[in-house]
Amino acid sequence: RASLPSGGMQSAALGVFSLGNFCVAVADGLAATRQLGVDSAGWAKALADTAVRLGDSAVQEAMQTGRALPRPSDLLSAALERVPGSGAASCCLAILAGSEMHVAIAGTCGVAVLRAQTSAGEMIPVSGWRPYVDPGARQGHLASRDLAPLVGCAAPGSITEERLPLAPGDMVVLGSHGLWDMVWFFGPPSTNLRRELYSLGYKDQVDAQLIANQLTSLAANMGNTSALSGAPLASQLTKEGRAPVLMQDVGDNAAVLCSVQQM
């Protein structure tokens, strides 16, 4: 558990993540690099750490000089150039900028902003990003120069960006595809979860770490049981004409939960 003091956000995380004063990132190493003798887990962590460090520096400079913040995709690209060694990973970088969160998404990591709707007693998704549905987006990860020709990577300029308006009481969830593939945050299948998040996070102000634990445990359970057939991943693969394969399709599960306390 940690605090982002300037923005009044409280954060908790599991898995590969990095947390700074104004920035947070979650990353997921590409499992396919193991076939090349490269374990990308450490490289993914270094990528997230570097992106957050560059983001924090950029925010501090903007506060001191009045200059505009760099685009988050440019910061993520700069981090890629600075990370030593070999590896490949998806990554989501979020930067707190006043009453907005600036986000860059490379690969299958992603973000959702949920806002309390007291009349319904549930958290409502208000962000535009949705879990990836284009099979081509699965090649949107970042990779070191030596591995890029072997495992593919995001084309220049293809990193997705969003600017997400925030309000007190909002929940921001960043996660790897192991979270989004397994847990419904959008649409009718997500109603019970969003009501639970409203009760725990918005009404009762339960510690963010505990809620993050519940989300990642839910994702792990969905990926290890017959419940997999009801997961978002199964719904997408049905559209592609195949059934999910546990060892092939179920990814690493990492999540960061941020609760907006004040603006």
mmCIF file of C-alpha atoms in Angstrom:
data_model
loop_
_atom_site.group_PDB
_atom_site.id
_atom_site.type_symbol
_atom_site.label_atom_id
_atom_site.label_comp_id
_atom_site.label_asym_id
_atom_site.label_seq_id
_atom_site.Cartn_x
_atom_site.Cartn_y
_atom_site.Cartn_z
ATOM 1 C CA ARG A 1 0.000 0.000 0.000
ATOM 2 C CA ALA A 2 1.286 3.464 -0.844
ATOM 3 C CA SER A 3 0.078 7.011 -1.409
ATOM 4 C CA LEU A 4 0.244 9.425 -4.302
ATOM 5 C CA PRO A 5 0.165 12.535 -2.118
ATOM 6 C CA SER A 6 -0.307 15.231 -4.742
ATOM 7 C CA GLY A 7 -3.395 13.650 -6.234
ATOM 8 C CA GLY A 8 -4.872 12.135 -3.135
ATOM 9 C CA MET A 9 -4.832 8.616 -4.516
ATOM 10 C CA GLN A 10 -4.341 5.443 -2.518
ATOM 11 C CA SER A 11 -2.911 2.467 -4.359
ATOM 12 C CA ALA A 12 -2.281 -1.208 -3.873
ATOM 13 C CA ALA A 13 -0.793 -3.742 -6.251
ATOM 14 C CA LEU A 14 0.041 -7.377 -6.862
ATOM 15 C CA GLY A 15 2.360 -8.769 -9.520
ATOM 16 C CA VAL A 16 4.652 -6.762 -11.771
ATOM 17 C CA PHE A 17 4.072 -3.109 -10.965
ATOM 18 C CA SER A 18 5.796 0.160 -10.132
ATOM 19 C CA LEU A 19 4.451 3.021 -8.041
ATOM 20 C CA GLY A 20 5.801 6.566 -7.907
ATOM 21 C CA ASN A 21 4.633 9.891 -6.521
ATOM 22 C CA PHE A 22 2.521 10.772 -9.561
ATOM 23 C CA CYS A 23 2.669 7.660 -11.736
ATOM 24 C CA VAL A 24 1.847 3.977 -11.637
ATOM 25 C CA ALA A 25 2.567 1.215 -14.142
ATOM 26 C CA VAL A 26 1.717 -2.453 -14.528
ATOM 27 C CA ALA A 27 3.606 -4.742 -16.881
ATOM 28 C CA ASP A 28 3.438 -8.347 -18.072
ATOM 29 C CA GLY A 29 6.475 -10.141 -19.471
ATOM 30 C CA LEU A 30 5.935 -12.036 -22.733
ATOM 31 C CA ALA A 31 5.990 -15.778 -22.006
ATOM 32 C CA ALA A 32 7.024 -16.600 -25.575
ATOM 33 C CA THR A 33 10.538 -15.270 -24.952
ATOM 34 C CA ARG A 34 11.234 -18.282 -22.721
ATOM 35 C CA GLN A 35 11.472 -20.360 -25.879
ATOM 36 C CA LEU A 36 14.426 -18.132 -26.782
ATOM 37 C CA GLY A 37 16.060 -18.611 -23.386
ATOM 38 C CA VAL A 38 14.927 -15.191 -22.121
ATOM 39 C CA ASP A 39 12.802 -14.709 -19.007
ATOM 40 C CA SER A 40 11.062 -11.365 -19.523
ATOM 41 C CA ALA A 41 9.718 -10.971 -15.978
ATOM 42 C CA GLY A 42 12.696 -8.932 -14.740
ATOM 43 C CA TRP A 43 12.790 -6.908 -17.944
ATOM 44 C CA ALA A 44 9.076 -6.099 -17.538
ATOM 45 C CA LYS A 45 9.700 -4.885 -14.006
ATOM 46 C CA ALA A 46 12.591 -2.705 -15.191
ATOM 47 C CA LEU A 47 10.378 -1.273 -17.947
ATOM 48 C CA ALA A 48 7.650 -0.343 -15.452
ATOM 49 C CA ASP A 49 10.154 1.142 -12.994
ATOM 50 C CA THR A 50 11.849 3.220 -15.695
ATOM 51 C CA ALA A 51 8.560 4.492 -17.112
ATOM 52 C CA VAL A 52 7.385 5.580 -13.657
ATOM 53 C CA ARG A 53 10.708 7.263 -12.891
ATOM 54 C CA LEU A 54 10.583 9.214 -16.168
ATOM 55 C CA GLY A 55 6.942 10.090 -15.566
ATOM 56 C CA ASP A 56 7.573 11.377 -12.070
ATOM 57 C CA SER A 57 10.446 13.530 -13.330
ATOM 58 C CA ALA A 58 8.272 14.920 -16.113
ATOM 59 C CA VAL A 59 5.477 15.851 -13.692
ATOM 60 C CA GLN A 60 7.902 17.550 -11.316
ATOM 61 C CA GLU A 61 9.457 19.509 -14.189
ATOM 62 C CA ALA A 62 6.030 20.564 -15.449
ATOM 63 C CA MET A 63 5.083 21.790 -11.971
ATOM 64 C CA GLN A 64 8.302 23.816 -11.690
ATOM 65 C CA THR A 65 8.380 25.281 -15.202
ATOM 66 C CA GLY A 66 4.738 25.388 -16.284
ATOM 67 C CA ARG A 67 5.529 23.298 -19.361
ATOM 68 C CA ALA A 68 3.059 20.776 -20.701
ATOM 69 C CA LEU A 69 3.503 17.153 -19.759
ATOM 70 C CA PRO A 70 5.032 14.888 -22.407
ATOM 71 C CA ARG A 71 2.694 12.378 -23.986
ATOM 72 C CA PRO A 72 2.606 9.171 -21.918
ATOM 73 C CA SER A 73 3.345 7.146 -25.049
ATOM 74 C CA ASP A 74 6.555 9.145 -25.533
ATOM 75 C CA LEU A 75 7.550 8.427 -21.931
ATOM 76 C CA LEU A 76 6.878 4.719 -22.415
ATOM 77 C CA SER A 77 8.920 4.735 -25.623
ATOM 78 C CA ALA A 78 11.753 6.546 -23.826
ATOM 79 C CA ALA A 79 11.659 3.967 -21.049
ATOM 80 C CA LEU A 80 11.938 1.196 -23.627
ATOM 81 C CA GLU A 81 15.142 2.739 -24.981
ATOM 82 C CA ARG A 82 16.677 2.928 -21.501
ATOM 83 C CA VAL A 83 15.948 -0.564 -20.215
ATOM 84 C CA PRO A 84 19.066 -2.752 -20.488
ATOM 85 C CA GLY A 85 19.117 -6.390 -21.476
ATOM 86 C CA SER A 86 16.659 -8.446 -23.484
ATOM 87 C CA GLY A 87 12.951 -8.925 -23.025
ATOM 88 C CA ALA A 88 9.421 -8.179 -24.178
ATOM 89 C CA ALA A 89 6.359 -7.058 -22.245
ATOM 90 C CA SER A 90 2.987 -5.381 -22.343
ATOM 91 C CA CYS A 91 2.763 -2.274 -20.194
ATOM 92 C CA CYS A 92 0.240 0.296 -19.014
ATOM 93 C CA LEU A 93 1.553 3.617 -17.675
ATOM 94 C CA ALA A 94 -0.774 6.053 -15.887
ATOM 95 C CA ILE A 95 0.224 9.598 -14.924
ATOM 96 C CA LEU A 96 -1.768 11.757 -12.519
ATOM 97 C CA ALA A 97 -2.138 15.247 -14.020
ATOM 98 C CA GLY A 98 -4.449 17.469 -12.000
ATOM 99 C CA SER A 99 -7.984 16.135 -12.343
ATOM 100 C CA GLU A 100 -7.017 13.771 -15.175
ATOM 101 C CA MET A 101 -5.078 10.578 -15.581
ATOM 102 C CA HIS A 102 -2.958 10.353 -18.738
ATOM 103 C CA VAL A 103 -2.568 6.736 -19.831
ATOM 104 C CA ALA A 104 -0.441 4.855 -22.361
ATOM 105 C CA ILE A 105 -1.230 1.223 -23.183
ATOM 106 C CA ALA A 106 1.107 -1.090 -25.077
ATOM 107 C CA GLY A 107 -0.081 -4.632 -25.636
ATOM 108 C CA THR A 108 -2.639 -6.433 -23.533
ATOM 109 C CA CYS A 109 -2.388 -4.528 -20.252
ATOM 110 C CA GLY A 110 -5.113 -1.969 -19.689
ATOM 111 C CA VAL A 111 -7.080 0.362 -17.435
ATOM 112 C CA ALA A 112 -10.635 1.021 -16.319
ATOM 113 C CA VAL A 113 -12.091 3.941 -14.359
ATOM 114 C CA LEU A 114 -15.154 3.098 -12.266
ATOM 115 C CA ARG A 115 -17.402 5.794 -10.751
ATOM 116 C CA ALA A 116 -19.932 5.396 -7.957
ATOM 117 C CA GLN A 117 -23.587 5.532 -8.959
ATOM 118 C CA THR A 118 -25.314 5.792 -5.598
ATOM 119 C CA SER A 119 -28.819 5.348 -7.007
ATOM 120 C CA ALA A 120 -27.870 1.908 -8.343
ATOM 121 C CA GLY A 121 -25.434 1.037 -5.567
ATOM 122 C CA GLU A 122 -22.666 0.059 -7.966
ATOM 123 C CA MET A 123 -19.532 1.322 -9.670
ATOM 124 C CA ILE A 124 -20.097 2.305 -13.308
ATOM 125 C CA PRO A 125 -17.303 2.168 -15.929
ATOM 126 C CA VAL A 126 -16.711 5.654 -17.342
ATOM 127 C CA SER A 127 -13.521 5.080 -19.351
ATOM 128 C CA GLY A 128 -13.425 4.283 -23.050
ATOM 129 C CA TRP A 129 -10.852 1.493 -23.075
ATOM 130 C CA ARG A 130 -12.170 -2.045 -23.230
ATOM 131 C CA PRO A 131 -10.299 -5.366 -23.063
ATOM 132 C CA TYR A 132 -8.737 -6.029 -26.445
ATOM 133 C CA VAL A 133 -10.918 -7.737 -29.038
ATOM 134 C CA ASP A 134 -8.607 -7.479 -32.054
ATOM 135 C CA PRO A 135 -6.266 -10.486 -32.261
ATOM 136 C CA GLY A 136 -3.701 -8.192 -33.900
ATOM 137 C CA ALA A 137 -3.534 -6.128 -30.707
ATOM 138 C CA ARG A 138 -1.858 -9.083 -29.026
ATOM 139 C CA GLN A 139 1.295 -8.137 -30.914
ATOM 140 C CA GLY A 140 1.222 -4.655 -29.409
ATOM 141 C CA HIS A 141 3.782 -5.417 -26.703
ATOM 142 C CA LEU A 142 7.160 -3.687 -26.426
ATOM 143 C CA ALA A 143 10.429 -5.530 -27.005
ATOM 144 C CA SER A 144 14.160 -4.931 -26.830
ATOM 145 C CA ARG A 145 15.850 -4.332 -30.179
ATOM 146 C CA ASP A 146 17.382 -7.821 -30.352
ATOM 147 C CA LEU A 147 14.097 -9.627 -29.698
ATOM 148 C CA ALA A 148 11.745 -7.434 -31.726
ATOM 149 C CA PRO A 149 12.382 -9.273 -35.027
ATOM 150 C CA LEU A 150 11.825 -12.610 -33.295
ATOM 151 C CA VAL A 151 8.715 -11.986 -31.177
ATOM 152 C CA GLY A 152 7.181 -8.954 -32.891
ATOM 153 C CA CYS A 153 6.359 -5.677 -31.171
ATOM 154 C CA ALA A 154 4.234 -2.555 -31.341
ATOM 155 C CA ALA A 155 4.619 -0.514 -34.502
ATOM 156 C CA PRO A 156 5.928 3.038 -34.010
ATOM 157 C CA GLY A 157 3.110 5.322 -32.951
ATOM 158 C CA SER A 158 0.727 2.441 -32.173
ATOM 159 C CA ILE A 159 0.744 2.804 -28.375
ATOM 160 C CA THR A 160 -2.807 3.619 -27.263
ATOM 161 C CA GLU A 161 -3.356 6.822 -25.267
ATOM 162 C CA GLU A 162 -6.248 8.034 -23.145
ATOM 163 C CA ARG A 163 -6.984 11.040 -20.966
ATOM 164 C CA LEU A 164 -9.344 9.995 -18.210
ATOM 165 C CA PRO A 165 -11.200 12.646 -16.153
ATOM 166 C CA LEU A 166 -11.228 11.726 -12.463
ATOM 167 C CA ALA A 167 -13.554 12.572 -9.602
ATOM 168 C CA PRO A 168 -13.364 11.891 -5.851
ATOM 169 C CA GLY A 169 -14.549 8.362 -5.119
ATOM 170 C CA ASP A 170 -13.440 6.964 -8.492
ATOM 171 C CA MET A 171 -11.649 3.635 -8.667
ATOM 172 C CA VAL A 172 -8.883 3.181 -11.218
ATOM 173 C CA VAL A 173 -7.918 -0.398 -12.046
ATOM 174 C CA LEU A 174 -4.771 -1.174 -14.031
ATOM 175 C CA GLY A 175 -4.106 -4.774 -14.919
ATOM 176 C CA SER A 176 -2.418 -7.325 -17.130
ATOM 177 C CA HIS A 177 -4.452 -9.387 -19.547
ATOM 178 C CA GLY A 178 -4.636 -12.140 -16.918
ATOM 179 C CA LEU A 179 -7.049 -9.838 -15.067
ATOM 180 C CA TRP A 180 -9.076 -8.529 -18.003
ATOM 181 C CA ASP A 181 -9.349 -11.964 -19.640
ATOM 182 C CA MET A 182 -10.805 -13.511 -16.515
ATOM 183 C CA VAL A 183 -12.899 -10.806 -14.802
ATOM 184 C CA TRP A 184 -15.856 -8.910 -16.253
ATOM 185 C CA PHE A 185 -15.720 -5.169 -15.458
ATOM 186 C CA PHE A 186 -18.077 -4.128 -18.271
ATOM 187 C CA GLY A 187 -21.604 -5.111 -19.272
ATOM 188 C CA PRO A 188 -24.280 -7.193 -17.516
ATOM 189 C CA PRO A 189 -21.919 -10.025 -16.402
ATOM 190 C CA SER A 190 -20.020 -7.506 -14.274
ATOM 191 C CA THR A 191 -22.979 -6.195 -12.256
ATOM 192 C CA ASN A 192 -22.360 -8.266 -9.116
ATOM 193 C CA LEU A 193 -18.659 -7.381 -9.038
ATOM 194 C CA ARG A 194 -19.340 -3.686 -9.524
ATOM 195 C CA ARG A 195 -21.863 -3.756 -6.682
ATOM 196 C CA GLU A 196 -19.285 -5.471 -4.482
ATOM 197 C CA LEU A 197 -16.687 -2.836 -5.390
ATOM 198 C CA TYR A 198 -19.187 -0.105 -4.518
ATOM 199 C CA SER A 199 -19.871 -1.680 -1.136
ATOM 200 C CA LEU A 200 -16.259 -2.411 -0.249
ATOM 201 C CA GLY A 201 -14.364 0.429 -1.840
ATOM 202 C CA TYR A 202 -16.791 3.342 -1.989
ATOM 203 C CA LYS A 203 -19.058 2.862 1.047
ATOM 204 C CA ASP A 204 -16.902 0.961 3.531
ATOM 205 C CA GLN A 205 -13.507 2.329 2.383
ATOM 206 C CA VAL A 206 -11.896 -1.106 2.687
ATOM 207 C CA ASP A 207 -8.115 -1.081 2.301
ATOM 208 C CA ALA A 208 -7.119 -1.012 -1.357
ATOM 209 C CA GLN A 209 -4.679 -3.877 -0.835
ATOM 210 C CA LEU A 210 -7.492 -6.175 0.273
ATOM 211 C CA ILE A 211 -9.612 -5.289 -2.750
ATOM 212 C CA ALA A 212 -6.657 -5.845 -5.067
ATOM 213 C CA ASN A 213 -6.143 -9.240 -3.441
ATOM 214 C CA GLN A 214 -9.778 -10.129 -4.100
ATOM 215 C CA LEU A 215 -9.578 -9.103 -7.754
ATOM 216 C CA THR A 216 -6.441 -11.114 -8.457
ATOM 217 C CA SER A 217 -7.785 -14.106 -6.509
ATOM 218 C CA LEU A 218 -10.998 -13.965 -8.541
ATOM 219 C CA ALA A 219 -9.005 -13.897 -11.767
ATOM 220 C CA ALA A 220 -6.858 -16.826 -10.642
ATOM 221 C CA ASN A 221 -9.920 -18.862 -9.691
ATOM 222 C CA MET A 222 -11.588 -18.171 -13.020
ATOM 223 C CA GLY A 223 -8.474 -19.356 -14.837
ATOM 224 C CA ASN A 224 -8.110 -22.577 -12.876
ATOM 225 C CA THR A 225 -11.637 -23.950 -12.828
ATOM 226 C CA SER A 226 -14.519 -24.838 -15.092
ATOM 227 C CA ALA A 227 -15.618 -21.207 -14.644
ATOM 228 C CA LEU A 228 -13.194 -20.340 -17.459
ATOM 229 C CA SER A 229 -16.007 -20.887 -19.952
ATOM 230 C CA GLY A 230 -17.801 -17.858 -18.473
ATOM 231 C CA ALA A 231 -14.802 -15.525 -18.611
ATOM 232 C CA PRO A 232 -14.346 -12.638 -21.076
ATOM 233 C CA LEU A 233 -11.524 -14.610 -22.709
ATOM 234 C CA ALA A 234 -13.866 -17.467 -23.621
ATOM 235 C CA SER A 235 -16.386 -15.022 -25.053
ATOM 236 C CA GLN A 236 -13.729 -13.463 -27.291
ATOM 237 C CA LEU A 237 -12.214 -16.751 -28.436
ATOM 238 C CA THR A 238 -15.671 -18.050 -29.338
ATOM 239 C CA LYS A 239 -15.908 -15.143 -31.787
ATOM 240 C CA GLU A 240 -12.553 -16.271 -33.191
ATOM 241 C CA GLY A 241 -13.814 -19.826 -33.608
ATOM 242 C CA ARG A 242 -11.902 -21.672 -30.914
ATOM 243 C CA ALA A 243 -12.103 -22.667 -27.275
ATOM 244 C CA PRO A 244 -9.669 -21.374 -24.625
ATOM 245 C CA VAL A 245 -6.662 -23.547 -23.823
ATOM 246 C CA LEU A 246 -5.590 -23.221 -20.196
ATOM 247 C CA MET A 247 -1.811 -23.372 -20.660
ATOM 248 C CA GLN A 248 -1.819 -21.317 -23.846
ATOM 249 C CA ASP A 249 -4.343 -18.569 -23.217
ATOM 250 C CA VAL A 250 -4.448 -17.855 -19.476
ATOM 251 C CA GLY A 251 -1.928 -15.107 -18.781
ATOM 252 C CA ASP A 252 -0.084 -13.676 -15.798
ATOM 253 C CA ASN A 253 -2.334 -11.913 -13.346
ATOM 254 C CA ALA A 254 -1.234 -8.478 -12.102
ATOM 255 C CA ALA A 255 -3.423 -5.651 -10.833
ATOM 256 C CA VAL A 256 -3.181 -2.170 -9.356
ATOM 257 C CA LEU A 257 -6.120 -0.524 -7.630
ATOM 258 C CA CYS A 258 -6.183 3.247 -7.068
ATOM 259 C CA SER A 259 -8.887 5.040 -5.130
ATOM 260 C CA VAL A 260 -9.290 8.772 -5.753
ATOM 261 C CA GLN A 261 -9.564 10.471 -2.356
ATOM 262 C CA GLN A 262 -9.422 14.159 -3.309
ATOM 263 C CA MET A 263 -8.571 16.393 -6.265
#
